[in-house]
Short mmCIF file of C-alpha atoms in Angstrom, two decimals:
data_model
loop_
_atom_site.label_atom_id
_atom_site.label_comp_id
_atom_site.label_asym_id
_atom_site.label_seq_id
_atom_site.Cartn_x
_atom_site.Cartn_y
_atom_site.Cartn_z
CA UNK A 1 -23.32 24.16 -12.67
CA UNK A 2 -25.52 24.62 -9.72
CA UNK A 3 -28.07 21.96 -8.62
CA UNK A 4 -30.93 24.31 -9.47
CA UNK A 5 -29.76 24.76 -13.00
CA UNK A 6 -29.09 20.99 -13.37
CA UNK A 7 -32.55 20.10 -12.03
CA UNK A 8 -34.22 22.51 -14.48
CA UNK A 9 -32.34 20.95 -17.37
CA UNK A 10 -33.23 17.41 -16.37
CA UNK A 11 -36.91 18.40 -16.03
CA UNK A 12 -36.92 20.03 -19.52
CA UNK A 13 -35.51 16.88 -21.05
CA UNK A 14 -38.44 14.82 -19.73
CA UNK A 15 -40.87 17.57 -20.57
CA UNK A 16 -41.78 18.17 -16.91
CA UNK A 17 -40.44 21.71 -16.57
CA UNK A 18 -43.43 23.78 -17.69
CA UNK A 19 -46.98 23.66 -18.98
CA UNK A 20 -48.13 26.52 -21.20
CA UNK A 21 -45.13 28.43 -19.97
CA UNK A 22 -45.82 28.03 -16.38
CA UNK A 23 -43.50 25.97 -14.17
CA UNK A 24 -44.95 22.60 -13.18
CA UNK A 25 -46.03 22.58 -9.52
CA UNK A 26 -44.53 19.92 -7.24
CA UNK A 27 -48.09 18.67 -6.54
CA UNK A 28 -48.76 17.90 -10.21
CA UNK A 29 -48.76 14.13 -11.05
CA UNK A 30 -45.42 12.61 -10.05
CA UNK A 31 -43.43 15.88 -10.08
CA UNK A 32 -42.29 15.67 -6.40
CA UNK A 33 -41.31 11.97 -6.99
CA UNK A 34 -39.00 13.10 -9.79
CA UNK A 35 -37.48 15.87 -7.77
CA UNK A 36 -36.87 13.49 -4.88
CA UNK A 37 -35.02 10.96 -7.11
CA UNK A 38 -32.63 13.39 -8.82
CA UNK A 39 -30.03 13.95 -6.01
CA UNK A 40 -29.41 10.18 -5.72
CA UNK A 41 -29.29 9.75 -9.49
CA UNK A 42 -26.88 12.62 -9.70
CA UNK A 43 -24.53 11.06 -7.17
CA UNK A 44 -24.70 7.67 -8.94
CA UNK A 45 -23.92 9.36 -12.24
CA UNK A 46 -21.06 11.43 -10.78
CA UNK A 47 -19.26 8.42 -9.38
CA UNK A 48 -19.77 6.45 -12.63
CA UNK A 49 -18.30 9.21 -14.67
CA UNK A 50 -15.40 9.97 -12.28
CA UNK A 51 -14.35 6.26 -12.23
CA UNK A 52 -14.79 5.54 -15.96
CA UNK A 53 -15.03 8.12 -18.66
CA UNK A 54 -13.95 11.42 -17.06
CA UNK A 55 -11.68 10.96 -14.08
CA UNK A 56 -10.92 13.89 -11.73
CA UNK A 57 -7.27 14.61 -11.32
CA UNK A 58 -5.88 16.17 -8.12
CA UNK A 59 -2.48 16.90 -6.51
CA UNK A 60 -2.11 16.97 -2.78
CA UNK A 61 0.66 17.18 -0.21
CA UNK A 62 1.38 14.10 1.93
CA UNK A 63 2.46 14.80 5.44
CA UNK A 64 3.11 13.14 8.84
CA UNK A 65 4.37 9.68 7.71
CA UNK A 66 4.67 6.64 9.97
CA UNK A 67 7.98 4.79 9.76
CA UNK A 68 8.10 1.23 8.65
CA UNK A 69 11.72 0.06 8.27
CA UNK A 70 13.27 1.66 5.22
CA UNK A 71 9.82 3.07 4.19
CA UNK A 72 7.70 6.08 5.11
CA UNK A 73 3.89 5.33 5.13
CA UNK A 74 1.47 8.12 4.33
CA UNK A 75 -2.24 8.26 4.51
CA UNK A 76 -3.80 9.22 1.23
CA UNK A 77 -6.41 12.03 0.88
CA UNK A 78 -9.95 11.14 1.83
CA UNK A 79 -11.30 11.50 -1.73
CA UNK A 80 -8.59 9.31 -3.21
CA UNK A 81 -9.78 6.75 -5.86
CA UNK A 82 -6.79 5.78 -7.85
CA UNK A 83 -3.07 6.80 -8.20
CA UNK A 84 -2.09 8.42 -11.40
CA UNK A 85 0.85 6.68 -13.30
CA UNK A 86 4.06 7.79 -11.55
CA UNK A 87 1.83 9.65 -9.20
CA UNK A 88 4.34 10.12 -6.33
CA UNK A 89 6.10 13.44 -6.72
CA UNK A 90 9.30 14.39 -4.85
CA UNK A 91 10.21 18.04 -4.24
CA UNK A 92 13.87 18.59 -3.22
CA UNK A 93 15.25 21.53 -1.19
CA UNK A 94 15.94 23.46 -4.45
CA UNK A 95 12.29 23.12 -5.44
CA UNK A 96 13.07 20.61 -8.24
CA UNK A 97 10.34 18.17 -8.91
CA UNK A 98 10.75 14.54 -9.86
CA UNK A 99 8.40 11.73 -10.17
CA UNK A 100 8.67 8.05 -9.16
CA UNK A 101 7.11 4.83 -9.64
CA UNK A 102 8.87 3.37 -6.59
CA UNK A 103 6.10 3.11 -4.02
CA UNK A 104 3.91 0.49 -2.44
CA UNK A 105 0.12 0.93 -2.07
CA UNK A 106 -1.03 -0.49 1.26
CA UNK A 107 -4.76 -1.26 1.40
CA UNK A 108 -7.21 1.33 0.17
CA UNK A 109 -5.71 4.51 1.69
CA UNK A 110 -2.02 4.32 2.46
CA UNK A 111 1.19 4.51 0.31
CA UNK A 112 4.73 3.63 1.40
CA UNK A 113 7.68 5.46 -0.21
CA UNK A 114 11.39 4.78 0.50
CA UNK A 115 13.27 7.05 2.89
CA UNK A 116 14.80 9.61 3.03
CA UNK A 117 12.05 11.98 4.15
CA UNK A 118 11.42 14.96 1.81
CA UNK A 119 8.51 16.98 0.58
CA UNK A 120 6.15 14.47 -1.16
CA UNK A 121 3.02 15.08 -3.12
CA UNK A 122 0.60 12.68 -4.71
CA UNK A 123 -1.15 13.00 -8.06
CA UNK A 124 -4.31 10.96 -8.01
CA UNK A 125 -7.82 10.54 -9.39
CA UNK A 126 -10.44 11.44 -6.85
CA UNK A 127 -14.00 10.71 -6.16
CA UNK A 128 -16.49 13.52 -6.81
CA UNK A 129 -18.03 15.61 -4.01
CA UNK A 130 -21.56 14.11 -3.69
CA UNK A 131 -24.71 16.00 -3.20
CA UNK A 132 -26.57 16.00 0.14
CA UNK A 133 -29.91 14.08 0.14
CA UNK A 134 -31.73 17.35 0.05
CA UNK A 135 -29.45 19.78 -1.88
CA UNK A 136 -30.07 23.55 -2.11
CA UNK A 137 -30.54 24.95 -5.58
CA UNK A 138 -27.18 26.86 -5.05
CA UNK A 139 -25.20 23.72 -4.33
CA UNK A 140 -22.42 23.15 -6.86
CA UNK A 141 -22.32 19.83 -8.85
CA UNK A 142 -18.72 18.52 -8.93
CA UNK A 143 -18.67 17.63 -12.62
CA UNK A 144 -16.37 18.78 -15.45
CA UNK A 145 -18.28 20.91 -17.95
CA UNK A 146 -17.58 18.45 -20.84
CA UNK A 147 -19.38 15.67 -18.84
CA UNK A 148 -22.42 17.66 -17.67
CA UNK A 149 -24.59 16.81 -20.67
CA UNK A 150 -23.86 13.09 -20.19
CA UNK A 151 -24.80 13.39 -16.46
CA UNK A 152 -27.96 15.27 -17.45
CA UNK A 153 -29.06 12.61 -19.91
CA UNK A 154 -28.12 9.83 -17.45
CA UNK A 155 -30.45 11.28 -14.75
CA UNK A 156 -33.28 12.06 -17.22
CA UNK A 157 -33.16 8.57 -18.70
CA UNK A 158 -33.37 6.92 -15.25
CA UNK A 159 -36.45 9.10 -14.42
CA UNK A 160 -38.11 7.84 -17.65
CA UNK A 161 -36.94 4.18 -17.51
CA UNK A 162 -40.13 2.84 -16.03
CA UNK A 163 -42.44 4.13 -18.80
CA UNK A 164 -44.21 6.59 -16.44
CA UNK A 165 -47.60 7.51 -17.86
CA UNK A 166 -47.16 11.05 -16.60
CA UNK A 167 -44.14 11.58 -18.91
CA UNK A 168 -45.08 12.10 -22.60
#
């Protein structure tokens, strides 16, 4: 879903999308304030969903390890949140795939696996791509379809939480 579609859905939920069939102007009551708050609320909701109810699974190649004794230390992808169970995947020269739970997480963004060196992939849960502070209506919201309604209601409820007199 695009940010423009999402924003329209949120405004409909709080009855601030249209008056007598005409779109509500940004100068009407607190309309611009609502619009300004939506991107930060979307980002908050995306991270909450991706780290609790609807995790985002990803597989990526690991490359360019540093050597540490009998171990190879790889840097995990930048959007890494949490390793999937048996999330280290070996690919041998024949293309056969096997999983292992023999690894050591080091800090927030490194993983060590035993030598010998071979093609290694990581299966992990990632953080969502966040919206910019002033997103374009065409920007994509990084949320699975089955969680979009929860995100929409999350944002709408936070807009209404202060019992705003301009929201009926």
